[in-house]
Amino acid sequence: MSLTVLSDEQIRGMLESLNGDEAQEFIQTLRNALHEYSTGTQSIKDGVVHQPERTSVHSNTAGTTTLFMPSFSSLGHAIKVVTLSSPSPDPKLPSISPTGSLTLYSPEGPPIGFLHAQTLTAFRTALASSCLLIKRATVRTLTVFGSGLQAYWHIRLALMLRGDTIRQVYIINRKFSEAARGTFKKIHGIPLEIKQREGWDEAQFSLLTPAYGEYERLQKEHIRAADVIYCCTPSTDALFDASILTSHEGRKKGRLIVAVGSYTPDMRELPKELLLQATRTHSSGHLHYHKHAIEGGVIVVDTLDGALKEAGEIIDAGLQPRQLVELGELVMIHRLAKEETESLASQSSTDGSSVSESLDKLDIASSGSAMSSVFGSDSASGSGTKRSSSRSPSRRGSSSTLPIPLPPPFHRRSSSKGGTDDQGHKQSAHDHHLSRWLTVGNVIYKSVGLGLMDLVVGFEVVRLAKERGLGSHIEGFSS
């Protein structure tokens, strides 16, 4: 069996050259894996998917943190080791950009891939975020906090997947750093034919730093103008004041807000008040007197257990498992009616009132939870496989009070009976409501990283490298 070795330069060149269809294939493969991970269609006992907790070690001498992220699936297993600057390092020490390696193994154990992890990590994180991006009805303006690799790949994939509608990209950074200079250089260096093919050859890019005299005013304008906000910084404080988005004016339009830069309990990018507003529930008799974009009542996370233990924003806001939903439980929603999406996309991105008015009529906050079978409550039909308690102990008994009736169309258990026509109609209505929220509502996604993403994307990268004849291939490495 051969071992494929790929450098960061080789991986970066290959991913930069993806076309829209190839990027969609990566997304489809990743969301299939996240779907299996989150919805109970697998178990440790069956040996299909297993995601152990990551471990870390800290070096005071180097001012670094090294993360060890194992994962296991039907494809094989993997271990990623990444070193980066600690959250609060000695300022006298040099900054360390995330770097390391990913080793892939076949199900039987022999190693089959050794990949540089720097670009791969940023790409797979942005790829997961893009599972939500591609559902949005309007993506004209991006506002991005940070200018490193995570920021670059979130921008790059957005342009690759939704470039035909993107007209403005605002980058907000604490200073005009070498990383910011490098990001602008890479974007500018993309060949014109690719920009034209992806549809963003006339898009405008700008950088805002606190050194600018009108920073506060422009930051507020950039945030409010955004259809999508990406937060890609290892910050220990909220990146903006909550009132920018929690005020009446800030709530007029729906946005996708993604936070991927912070990954420890002491780090945070989003203000607590923003998360509390997004998860606030109303009584059944509550009436909306203001035309606000719809709130789903939950925060989307990549891993429930990881977010509860490592996401500073989630911990600071005191959110409970019932207020979180994993990305894998949402990514397989396909009932976004084409005519509805086209209708919504035709509206102005600033016309939040008309969109919100129609959304306020939706019965999103109806009583009861349709996530019971996902969380494995006793009310779920059938006796299919539940996620092992060693995987998600925080899930048990948490489903009865979910504020949004998220539907479980994903995992049709083999032991389940067919539903009635009435159940089918209710399911369809719930799918419609959920689709509307994901398409035009306020959606907040918090990611702390998941080793399964590395495994799935790593195997896809190795497959593509072999097809294109890239990398070094050591024959007979495991004979």
CSV table of C-alpha atoms in Angstrom, one decimal:
chain,number,residue,atom,x,y,z
A,1,MET,CA,0.0,0.0,0.0
A,2,SER,CA,1.4,3.4,-1.0
A,3,LEU,CA,1.7,6.5,1.2
A,4,THR,CA,0.7,9.9,-0.4
A,5,VAL,CA,2.6,12.9,0.9
A,6,LEU,CA,1.3,16.4,0.2
A,7,SER,CA,3.0,19.7,1.0
A,8,ASP,CA,1.1,22.8,2.0
A,9,GLU,CA,2.0,24.4,-1.4
A,10,GLN,CA,0.6,21.4,-3.3
A,11,ILE,CA,-2.6,21.3,-1.2
A,12,ARG,CA,-3.1,25.1,-1.6
A,13,GLY,CA,-2.6,25.0,-5.4
A,14,MET,CA,-5.1,22.1,-5.7
A,15,LEU,CA,-7.8,23.8,-3.6
A,16,GLU,CA,-7.3,27.1,-5.3
A,17,SER,CA,-8.0,25.5,-8.6
A,18,LEU,CA,-11.3,23.9,-7.7
A,19,ASN,CA,-14.3,24.9,-9.8
A,20,GLY,CA,-17.8,25.4,-8.4
A,21,ASP,CA,-18.9,21.9,-9.1
A,22,GLU,CA,-15.8,20.4,-7.4
A,23,ALA,CA,-16.3,22.6,-4.4
A,24,GLN,CA,-19.9,21.5,-4.2
A,25,GLU,CA,-18.7,17.9,-4.2
A,26,PHE,CA,-16.4,18.6,-1.2
A,27,ILE,CA,-19.4,20.1,0.6
A,28,GLN,CA,-21.6,17.2,-0.2
A,29,THR,CA,-19.1,14.7,1.1
A,30,LEU,CA,-18.5,16.7,4.3
A,31,ARG,CA,-22.2,17.2,5.1
A,32,ASN,CA,-22.9,13.5,4.6
A,33,ALA,CA,-20.3,12.8,7.3
A,34,LEU,CA,-21.6,15.5,9.6
A,35,HIS,CA,-25.1,14.2,9.1
A,36,GLU,CA,-24.1,10.7,10.2
A,37,TYR,CA,-22.2,12.1,13.1
A,38,SER,CA,-25.0,14.3,14.4
A,39,THR,CA,-28.2,12.4,13.7
A,40,GLY,CA,-27.7,9.0,15.2
A,41,THR,CA,-27.4,7.0,12.0
A,42,GLN,CA,-24.3,5.5,13.4
A,43,SER,CA,-22.8,4.3,16.7
A,44,ILE,CA,-19.5,3.5,18.2
A,45,LYS,CA,-20.7,-0.1,18.6
A,46,ASP,CA,-21.2,-0.4,14.9
A,47,GLY,CA,-17.7,1.1,14.4
A,48,VAL,CA,-18.8,3.6,11.8
A,49,VAL,CA,-18.0,7.1,13.3
A,50,HIS,CA,-16.2,8.0,16.5
A,51,GLN,CA,-15.0,11.4,17.5
A,52,PRO,CA,-12.9,11.4,20.7
A,53,GLU,CA,-12.3,14.6,22.5
A,54,ARG,CA,-9.2,16.5,21.4
A,55,THR,CA,-6.3,17.0,23.9
A,56,SER,CA,-3.8,19.9,24.1
A,57,VAL,CA,-0.5,20.7,25.6
A,58,HIS,CA,1.0,24.1,26.3
A,59,SER,CA,4.5,25.4,26.1
A,60,ASN,CA,5.3,28.5,28.2
A,61,THR,CA,8.8,28.6,26.7
A,62,ALA,CA,7.5,28.8,23.1
A,63,GLY,CA,4.2,30.5,23.9
A,64,THR,CA,2.4,27.8,21.9
A,65,THR,CA,-0.5,25.3,22.2
A,66,THR,CA,-0.4,22.0,20.5
A,67,LEU,CA,-3.7,20.3,19.7
A,68,PHE,CA,-4.1,16.5,19.1
A,69,MET,CA,-7.4,15.7,17.2
A,70,PRO,CA,-8.2,12.0,16.5
A,71,SER,CA,-11.2,10.8,14.5
A,72,PHE,CA,-12.5,7.5,13.1
A,73,SER,CA,-15.0,6.6,10.4
A,74,SER,CA,-15.8,4.0,7.8
A,75,LEU,CA,-13.2,5.6,5.5
A,76,GLY,CA,-10.4,5.0,8.1
A,77,HIS,CA,-9.0,6.9,11.0
A,78,ALA,CA,-6.8,10.0,11.3
A,79,ILE,CA,-4.9,12.1,13.8
A,80,LYS,CA,-4.1,15.8,13.3
A,81,VAL,CA,-1.4,17.6,15.3
A,82,VAL,CA,-1.4,21.4,15.1
A,83,THR,CA,0.7,24.0,16.9
A,84,LEU,CA,-0.3,27.6,17.2
A,85,SER,CA,0.3,30.6,19.4
A,86,SER,CA,-1.4,30.3,22.9
A,87,PRO,CA,-4.4,32.5,23.5
A,88,SER,CA,-2.4,34.8,25.8
A,89,PRO,CA,1.3,34.3,24.9
A,90,ASP,CA,4.2,36.4,26.0
A,91,PRO,CA,4.2,39.5,23.7
A,92,LYS,CA,8.0,39.2,23.4
A,93,LEU,CA,7.6,35.8,21.7
A,94,PRO,CA,7.0,35.5,17.9
A,95,SER,CA,3.5,34.7,16.7
A,96,ILE,CA,3.0,31.2,15.5
A,97,SER,CA,0.5,30.6,12.6
A,98,PRO,CA,-1.4,27.3,12.9
A,99,THR,CA,0.9,24.6,11.4
A,100,GLY,CA,1.2,20.8,11.7
A,101,SER,CA,0.2,17.7,9.9
A,102,LEU,CA,-2.6,15.2,9.3
A,103,THR,CA,-2.0,11.5,9.1
A,104,LEU,CA,-4.6,9.3,7.4
A,105,TYR,CA,-4.9,5.5,8.0
A,106,SER,CA,-6.9,2.8,6.2
A,107,PRO,CA,-9.5,1.0,8.3
A,108,GLU,CA,-7.0,-1.9,8.7
A,109,GLY,CA,-4.4,0.5,10.1
A,110,PRO,CA,-1.7,1.1,7.5
A,111,PRO,CA,-0.9,4.8,7.0
A,112,ILE,CA,-2.0,6.0,3.5
A,113,GLY,CA,-1.6,9.8,3.7
A,114,PHE,CA,0.6,12.4,5.3
A,115,LEU,CA,-0.6,16.0,4.6
A,116,HIS,CA,0.5,19.4,5.7
A,117,ALA,CA,-2.3,20.8,7.9
A,118,GLN,CA,-2.1,24.6,7.5
A,119,THR,CA,-4.2,25.2,4.4
A,120,LEU,CA,-6.2,22.1,4.9
A,121,THR,CA,-7.4,23.2,8.4
A,122,ALA,CA,-8.5,26.6,7.1
A,123,PHE,CA,-10.2,25.1,4.1
A,124,ARG,CA,-12.1,22.4,6.0
A,125,THR,CA,-13.4,25.0,8.5
A,126,ALA,CA,-14.6,27.3,5.8
A,127,LEU,CA,-16.1,24.4,3.9
A,128,ALA,CA,-18.3,23.5,7.0
A,129,SER,CA,-19.4,27.2,7.2
A,130,SER,CA,-20.2,27.1,3.5
A,131,CYS,CA,-22.8,24.4,4.2
A,132,LEU,CA,-24.9,27.2,5.6
A,133,LEU,CA,-23.7,29.9,3.2
A,134,ILE,CA,-25.1,28.0,0.1
A,135,LYS,CA,-28.6,28.1,1.7
A,136,ARG,CA,-28.8,31.8,2.0
A,137,ALA,CA,-31.2,33.7,-0.3
A,138,THR,CA,-29.1,36.9,-0.4
A,139,VAL,CA,-25.3,37.0,-0.4
A,140,ARG,CA,-24.2,40.4,-1.7
A,141,THR,CA,-22.1,41.8,1.1
A,142,LEU,CA,-19.5,40.0,3.3
A,143,THR,CA,-18.0,41.5,6.4
A,144,VAL,CA,-15.0,39.6,7.7
A,145,PHE,CA,-13.1,40.1,11.0
A,146,GLY,CA,-9.5,38.9,10.6
A,147,SER,CA,-7.2,38.6,7.7
A,148,GLY,CA,-5.4,35.2,8.2
A,149,LEU,CA,-5.9,31.9,6.5
A,150,GLN,CA,-9.3,31.3,8.0
A,151,ALA,CA,-10.5,34.7,6.8
A,152,TYR,CA,-9.0,34.1,3.4
A,153,TRP,CA,-10.6,30.7,2.8
A,154,HIS,CA,-14.0,31.8,4.1
A,155,ILE,CA,-13.8,34.7,1.5
A,156,ARG,CA,-12.4,32.4,-1.2
A,157,LEU,CA,-15.1,29.7,-0.9
A,158,ALA,CA,-17.8,32.4,-0.7
A,159,LEU,CA,-16.5,33.8,-4.0
A,160,MET,CA,-16.2,30.3,-5.5
A,161,LEU,CA,-19.8,29.3,-4.5
A,162,ARG,CA,-21.7,32.6,-4.5
A,163,GLY,CA,-19.5,35.0,-6.4
A,164,ASP,CA,-22.1,35.7,-9.0
A,165,THR,CA,-24.0,37.8,-6.4
A,166,ILE,CA,-21.2,39.1,-4.2
A,167,ARG,CA,-20.5,42.8,-4.8
A,168,GLN,CA,-18.7,44.0,-1.6
A,169,VAL,CA,-16.3,42.4,0.8
A,170,TYR,CA,-15.3,44.4,3.9
A,171,ILE,CA,-12.3,43.2,5.9
A,172,ILE,CA,-11.9,44.5,9.5
A,173,ASN,CA,-8.6,43.9,11.2
A,174,ARG,CA,-6.8,45.3,14.2
A,175,LYS,CA,-4.0,46.6,12.0
A,176,PHE,CA,-2.7,46.5,8.4
A,177,SER,CA,-0.6,43.5,9.1
A,178,GLU,CA,1.5,41.3,6.8
A,179,ALA,CA,-1.4,38.7,7.0
A,180,ALA,CA,-3.8,41.4,5.7
A,181,ARG,CA,-1.4,42.4,2.9
A,182,GLY,CA,-1.0,38.7,2.0
A,183,THR,CA,-4.7,38.1,1.8
A,184,PHE,CA,-5.3,41.1,-0.5
A,185,LYS,CA,-2.4,40.0,-2.6
A,186,LYS,CA,-3.8,36.5,-3.0
A,187,ILE,CA,-7.3,37.8,-3.9
A,188,HIS,CA,-5.8,40.3,-6.4
A,189,GLY,CA,-3.6,37.6,-7.9
A,190,ILE,CA,-6.5,35.3,-8.8
A,191,PRO,CA,-6.6,35.2,-12.6
A,192,LEU,CA,-9.2,37.4,-14.3
A,193,GLU,CA,-10.7,34.5,-16.1
A,194,ILE,CA,-11.5,32.7,-12.8
A,195,LYS,CA,-13.0,35.9,-11.4
A,196,GLN,CA,-15.2,36.2,-14.4
A,197,ARG,CA,-16.1,32.5,-14.4
A,198,GLU,CA,-17.2,32.8,-10.7
A,199,GLY,CA,-18.9,36.1,-11.3
A,200,TRP,CA,-17.1,38.5,-8.9
A,201,ASP,CA,-14.7,40.3,-11.3
A,202,GLU,CA,-16.3,43.7,-10.4
A,203,ALA,CA,-16.6,43.0,-6.6
A,204,GLN,CA,-15.1,45.6,-4.3
A,205,PHE,CA,-12.7,44.8,-1.4
A,206,SER,CA,-11.7,47.1,1.4
A,207,LEU,CA,-9.8,47.0,4.7
A,208,LEU,CA,-10.8,48.9,7.9
A,209,THR,CA,-8.5,49.2,11.0
A,210,PRO,CA,-8.9,51.1,14.3
A,211,ALA,CA,-6.3,53.5,13.1
A,212,TYR,CA,-8.8,55.1,10.8
A,213,GLY,CA,-10.4,58.2,12.3
A,214,GLU,CA,-14.0,57.1,11.7
A,215,TYR,CA,-13.5,53.5,12.6
A,216,GLU,CA,-16.5,53.2,15.0
A,217,ARG,CA,-19.0,54.6,12.5
A,218,LEU,CA,-17.6,52.6,9.5
A,219,GLN,CA,-17.5,49.4,11.6
A,220,LYS,CA,-21.1,49.8,12.5
A,221,GLU,CA,-22.0,50.5,8.8
A,222,HIS,CA,-20.1,47.5,7.6
A,223,ILE,CA,-21.7,45.1,10.1
A,224,ARG,CA,-25.2,46.3,9.4
A,225,ALA,CA,-24.7,46.2,5.7
A,226,ALA,CA,-23.5,42.6,5.8
A,227,ASP,CA,-25.5,39.6,4.6
A,228,VAL,CA,-22.8,37.3,6.0
A,229,ILE,CA,-20.4,38.1,8.9
A,230,TYR,CA,-17.3,35.9,9.3
A,231,CYS,CA,-15.4,36.2,12.6
A,232,CYS,CA,-11.9,34.6,12.1
A,233,THR,CA,-9.8,35.9,14.9
A,234,PRO,CA,-8.4,34.3,18.1
A,235,SER,CA,-9.9,37.1,20.2
A,236,THR,CA,-10.5,37.1,24.0
A,237,ASP,CA,-13.0,39.9,23.7
A,238,ALA,CA,-16.2,40.5,21.6
A,239,LEU,CA,-15.3,42.0,18.3
A,240,PHE,CA,-18.1,44.5,18.2
A,241,ASP,CA,-20.8,46.0,20.4
A,242,ALA,CA,-23.9,43.9,20.6
A,243,SER,CA,-26.3,46.8,20.1
A,244,ILE,CA,-25.2,47.1,16.5
A,245,LEU,CA,-27.2,44.0,15.8
A,246,THR,CA,-29.5,43.7,18.8
A,247,SER,CA,-31.1,47.1,18.3
A,248,HIS,CA,-34.3,47.6,16.4
A,249,GLU,CA,-32.4,48.9,13.4
A,250,GLY,CA,-29.9,46.1,13.6
A,251,ARG,CA,-32.6,43.4,13.6
A,252,LYS,CA,-34.4,44.5,10.4
A,253,LYS,CA,-32.5,42.1,8.2
A,254,GLY,CA,-31.5,38.5,8.6
A,255,ARG,CA,-27.8,37.5,8.5
A,256,LEU,CA,-25.6,34.5,8.6
A,257,ILE,CA,-23.0,35.1,11.4
A,258,VAL,CA,-20.1,32.6,11.6
A,259,ALA,CA,-17.6,32.5,14.4
A,260,VAL,CA,-14.6,30.2,13.9
A,261,GLY,CA,-11.5,32.0,15.4
A,262,SER,CA,-12.0,31.4,19.1
A,263,TYR,CA,-11.6,27.9,20.5
A,264,THR,CA,-11.1,28.0,24.3
A,265,PRO,CA,-13.3,29.0,27.2
A,266,ASP,CA,-11.4,32.2,27.7
A,267,MET,CA,-11.8,33.3,24.0
A,268,ARG,CA,-14.8,34.9,22.4
A,269,GLU,CA,-15.6,36.8,19.2
A,270,LEU,CA,-19.4,37.4,19.6
A,271,PRO,CA,-21.0,39.5,22.3
A,272,LYS,CA,-23.1,37.6,24.9
A,273,GLU,CA,-26.2,39.7,24.3
A,274,LEU,CA,-26.3,38.7,20.6
A,275,LEU,CA,-26.4,35.0,21.5
A,276,LEU,CA,-29.0,35.6,24.3
A,277,GLN,CA,-31.2,37.4,21.8
A,278,ALA,CA,-30.9,34.6,19.2
A,279,THR,CA,-31.9,32.0,21.8
A,280,ARG,CA,-34.7,34.0,23.5
A,281,THR,CA,-38.1,32.3,23.4
A,282,HIS,CA,-41.5,34.0,23.5
A,283,SER,CA,-44.7,32.8,25.0
A,284,SER,CA,-47.3,31.3,22.6
A,285,GLY,CA,-49.4,34.5,22.8
A,286,HIS,CA,-46.5,36.8,22.1
A,287,LEU,CA,-47.1,39.2,19.2
A,288,HIS,CA,-44.3,40.8,17.1
A,289,TYR,CA,-44.9,44.6,16.9
A,290,HIS,CA,-41.7,45.2,15.1
A,291,LYS,CA,-40.6,43.9,11.7
A,292,HIS,CA,-37.5,41.9,12.8
A,293,ALA,CA,-35.8,39.1,11.0
A,294,ILE,CA,-36.7,35.7,12.4
A,295,GLU,CA,-34.6,34.2,15.2
A,296,GLY,CA,-34.3,30.4,15.2
A,297,GLY,CA,-34.1,30.1,19.0
A,298,VAL,CA,-30.9,28.1,18.7
A,299,ILE,CA,-27.2,28.5,18.0
A,300,VAL,CA,-25.8,26.2,15.3
A,301,VAL,CA,-22.5,24.5,16.4
A,302,ASP,CA,-20.2,22.0,14.8
A,303,THR,CA,-20.1,19.7,17.8
A,304,LEU,CA,-22.4,20.0,20.8
A,305,ASP,CA,-20.0,18.6,23.4
A,306,GLY,CA,-17.1,20.6,22.0
A,307,ALA,CA,-19.0,23.9,22.0
A,308,LEU,CA,-20.3,23.4,25.6
A,309,LYS,CA,-16.7,22.8,26.8
A,310,GLU,CA,-14.6,25.0,24.6
A,311,ALA,CA,-16.6,27.9,23.1
A,312,GLY,CA,-16.2,30.9,25.2
A,313,GLU,CA,-19.2,32.6,23.8
A,314,ILE,CA,-21.5,29.6,24.6
A,315,ILE,CA,-20.1,29.3,28.1
A,316,ASP,CA,-20.2,33.0,28.8
A,317,ALA,CA,-23.9,33.2,27.7
A,318,GLY,CA,-24.7,30.2,29.9
A,319,LEU,CA,-26.4,28.4,27.0
A,320,GLN,CA,-27.8,24.9,27.6
A,321,PRO,CA,-27.8,21.9,25.2
A,322,ARG,CA,-31.4,22.6,24.3
A,323,GLN,CA,-30.4,26.0,22.9
A,324,LEU,CA,-27.8,24.4,20.5
A,325,VAL,CA,-28.2,22.4,17.4
A,326,GLU,CA,-25.4,20.6,15.5
A,327,LEU,CA,-24.6,21.6,11.9
A,328,GLY,CA,-25.0,18.0,10.9
A,329,GLU,CA,-28.7,18.0,11.9
A,330,LEU,CA,-29.4,20.9,9.5
A,331,VAL,CA,-27.2,20.4,6.4
A,332,MET,CA,-29.4,17.8,4.7
A,333,ILE,CA,-32.4,20.0,4.5
A,334,HIS,CA,-33.3,20.0,0.7
A,335,ARG,CA,-36.8,21.4,0.8
A,336,LEU,CA,-35.8,25.0,0.0
A,337,ALA,CA,-38.3,25.5,-2.8
A,338,LYS,CA,-36.6,27.0,-5.8
A,339,GLU,CA,-39.4,29.5,-6.5
A,340,GLU,CA,-39.3,30.7,-2.9
A,341,THR,CA,-35.5,31.2,-2.9
A,342,GLU,CA,-35.6,33.0,-6.2
A,343,SER,CA,-38.4,35.3,-4.9
A,344,LEU,CA,-36.4,36.1,-1.8
A,345,ALA,CA,-33.2,36.6,-3.6
A,346,SER,CA,-34.9,39.2,-5.9
A,347,GLN,CA,-35.6,41.4,-2.9
A,348,SER,CA,-33.1,44.1,-1.9
A,349,SER,CA,-30.7,43.0,0.8
A,350,THR,CA,-31.7,46.1,2.7
A,351,ASP,CA,-35.4,45.5,2.5
A,352,GLY,CA,-35.5,43.7,5.8
A,353,SER,CA,-39.0,44.9,6.6
A,354,SER,CA,-40.8,43.0,3.9
A,355,VAL,CA,-38.9,39.8,4.4
A,356,SER,CA,-39.4,40.0,8.2
A,357,GLU,CA,-43.1,40.7,7.9
A,358,SER,CA,-43.7,37.5,6.0
A,359,LEU,CA,-41.5,35.6,8.4
A,360,ASP,CA,-43.4,36.8,11.4
A,361,LYS,CA,-46.4,35.0,10.1
A,362,LEU,CA,-44.6,31.7,10.4
A,363,ASP,CA,-45.4,29.5,13.4
A,364,ILE,CA,-41.8,28.8,14.2
A,365,ALA,CA,-42.3,28.8,17.9
A,366,SER,CA,-45.1,26.3,18.1
A,367,SER,CA,-45.1,24.0,21.1
A,368,GLY,CA,-43.3,20.7,21.2
A,369,SER,CA,-40.0,19.6,19.7
A,370,ALA,CA,-39.6,17.6,16.5
A,371,MET,CA,-36.0,17.0,17.3
A,372,SER,CA,-36.9,14.2,19.8
A,373,SER,CA,-35.7,11.4,17.6
A,374,VAL,CA,-32.4,13.2,16.9
A,375,PHE,CA,-31.8,13.6,20.6
A,376,GLY,CA,-33.1,10.1,21.4
A,377,SER,CA,-35.9,10.9,23.7
A,378,ASP,CA,-38.5,8.3,24.6
A,379,SER,CA,-41.1,9.9,22.4
A,380,ALA,CA,-39.2,9.2,19.3
A,381,SER,CA,-40.8,6.6,17.1
A,382,GLY,CA,-39.0,3.4,16.6
A,383,SER,CA,-36.1,2.0,18.6
A,384,GLY,CA,-33.3,2.8,16.2
A,385,THR,CA,-29.7,3.4,17.1
A,386,LYS,CA,-29.0,6.3,19.5
A,387,ARG,CA,-25.8,8.1,19.8
A,388,SER,CA,-23.6,6.6,22.5
A,389,SER,CA,-23.6,8.3,25.8
A,390,SER,CA,-19.9,8.4,25.7
A,391,ARG,CA,-20.2,10.6,22.6
A,392,SER,CA,-22.8,13.1,23.7
A,393,PRO,CA,-23.8,12.8,27.4
A,394,SER,CA,-25.1,16.4,27.3
A,395,ARG,CA,-27.8,15.5,24.9
A,396,ARG,CA,-29.9,13.2,27.0
A,397,GLY,CA,-33.3,14.6,28.1
A,398,SER,CA,-32.7,17.9,26.5
A,399,SER,CA,-35.1,17.8,23.6
A,400,SER,CA,-38.5,18.6,25.1
A,401,THR,CA,-38.1,22.3,25.3
A,402,LEU,CA,-36.3,23.2,22.1
A,403,PRO,CA,-37.7,26.7,21.1
A,404,ILE,CA,-37.8,25.9,17.4
A,405,PRO,CA,-39.5,22.7,16.1
A,406,LEU,CA,-36.6,21.5,14.0
A,407,PRO,CA,-37.8,18.6,11.9
A,408,PRO,CA,-36.0,15.2,11.7
A,409,PRO,CA,-36.3,14.3,8.1
A,410,PHE,CA,-32.8,13.0,8.0
A,411,HIS,CA,-32.5,9.6,9.7
A,412,ARG,CA,-35.2,7.2,8.7
A,413,ARG,CA,-34.6,4.4,11.1
A,414,SER,CA,-35.0,0.9,9.8
A,415,SER,CA,-37.4,0.0,12.6
A,416,SER,CA,-39.6,3.1,12.2
A,417,LYS,CA,-43.2,2.8,10.8
A,418,GLY,CA,-44.5,4.9,8.0
A,419,GLY,CA,-46.2,8.1,9.1
A,420,THR,CA,-49.8,9.2,8.5
A,421,ASP,CA,-50.8,11.8,5.9
A,422,ASP,CA,-51.4,14.3,8.7
A,423,GLN,CA,-47.8,13.7,10.0
A,424,GLY,CA,-46.5,14.2,6.5
A,425,HIS,CA,-48.3,17.5,6.2
A,426,LYS,CA,-46.9,18.6,9.6
A,427,GLN,CA,-43.4,17.5,8.6
A,428,SER,CA,-43.7,19.5,5.3
A,429,ALA,CA,-44.8,22.6,7.3
A,430,HIS,CA,-41.9,22.2,9.7
A,431,ASP,CA,-39.4,21.7,6.8
A,432,HIS,CA,-40.8,24.9,5.3
A,433,HIS,CA,-40.4,26.9,8.5
A,434,LEU,CA,-36.9,25.6,9.1
A,435,SER,CA,-35.9,26.3,5.5
A,436,ARG,CA,-37.2,29.9,5.8
A,437,TRP,CA,-35.0,30.5,8.9
A,438,LEU,CA,-31.9,29.0,7.3
A,439,THR,CA,-32.5,31.0,4.1
A,440,VAL,CA,-33.4,34.5,5.3
A,441,GLY,CA,-33.4,34.5,9.2
A,442,ASN,CA,-30.7,35.3,11.7
A,443,VAL,CA,-28.5,32.2,11.9
A,444,ILE,CA,-25.4,32.1,14.2
A,445,TYR,CA,-22.9,29.3,13.7
A,446,LYS,CA,-20.1,28.7,16.2
A,447,SER,CA,-17.3,26.3,15.4
A,448,VAL,CA,-14.5,25.0,17.6
A,449,GLY,CA,-13.2,22.4,15.2
A,450,LEU,CA,-13.9,18.7,14.7
A,451,GLY,CA,-11.4,16.0,13.8
A,452,LEU,CA,-14.0,14.3,11.6
A,453,MET,CA,-13.8,17.3,9.2
A,454,ASP,CA,-10.0,16.8,8.8
A,455,LEU,CA,-10.5,13.1,8.1
A,456,VAL,CA,-13.2,13.5,5.5
A,457,VAL,CA,-11.6,16.4,3.7
A,458,GLY,CA,-8.2,14.8,4.0
A,459,PHE,CA,-9.3,11.6,2.2
A,460,GLU,CA,-10.9,13.8,-0.5
A,461,VAL,CA,-7.7,15.7,-1.0
A,462,VAL,CA,-5.7,12.5,-1.4
A,463,ARG,CA,-8.2,11.2,-3.9
A,464,LEU,CA,-8.0,14.4,-5.9
A,465,ALA,CA,-4.2,14.5,-5.7
A,466,LYS,CA,-4.0,11.0,-7.2
A,467,GLU,CA,-6.4,11.9,-10.0
A,468,ARG,CA,-4.3,15.0,-10.9
A,469,GLY,CA,-0.9,13.2,-10.4
A,470,LEU,CA,0.1,15.6,-7.5
A,471,GLY,CA,2.3,14.8,-4.5
A,472,SER,CA,4.8,12.1,-3.7
A,473,HIS,CA,3.6,8.6,-3.6
A,474,ILE,CA,5.8,6.1,-1.7
A,475,GLU,CA,5.0,2.6,-3.0
A,476,GLY,CA,5.1,-0.3,-0.6
A,477,PHE,CA,5.3,2.0,2.4
A,478,SER,CA,3.0,-0.5,4.2
A,479,SER,CA,3.8,-3.9,2.6
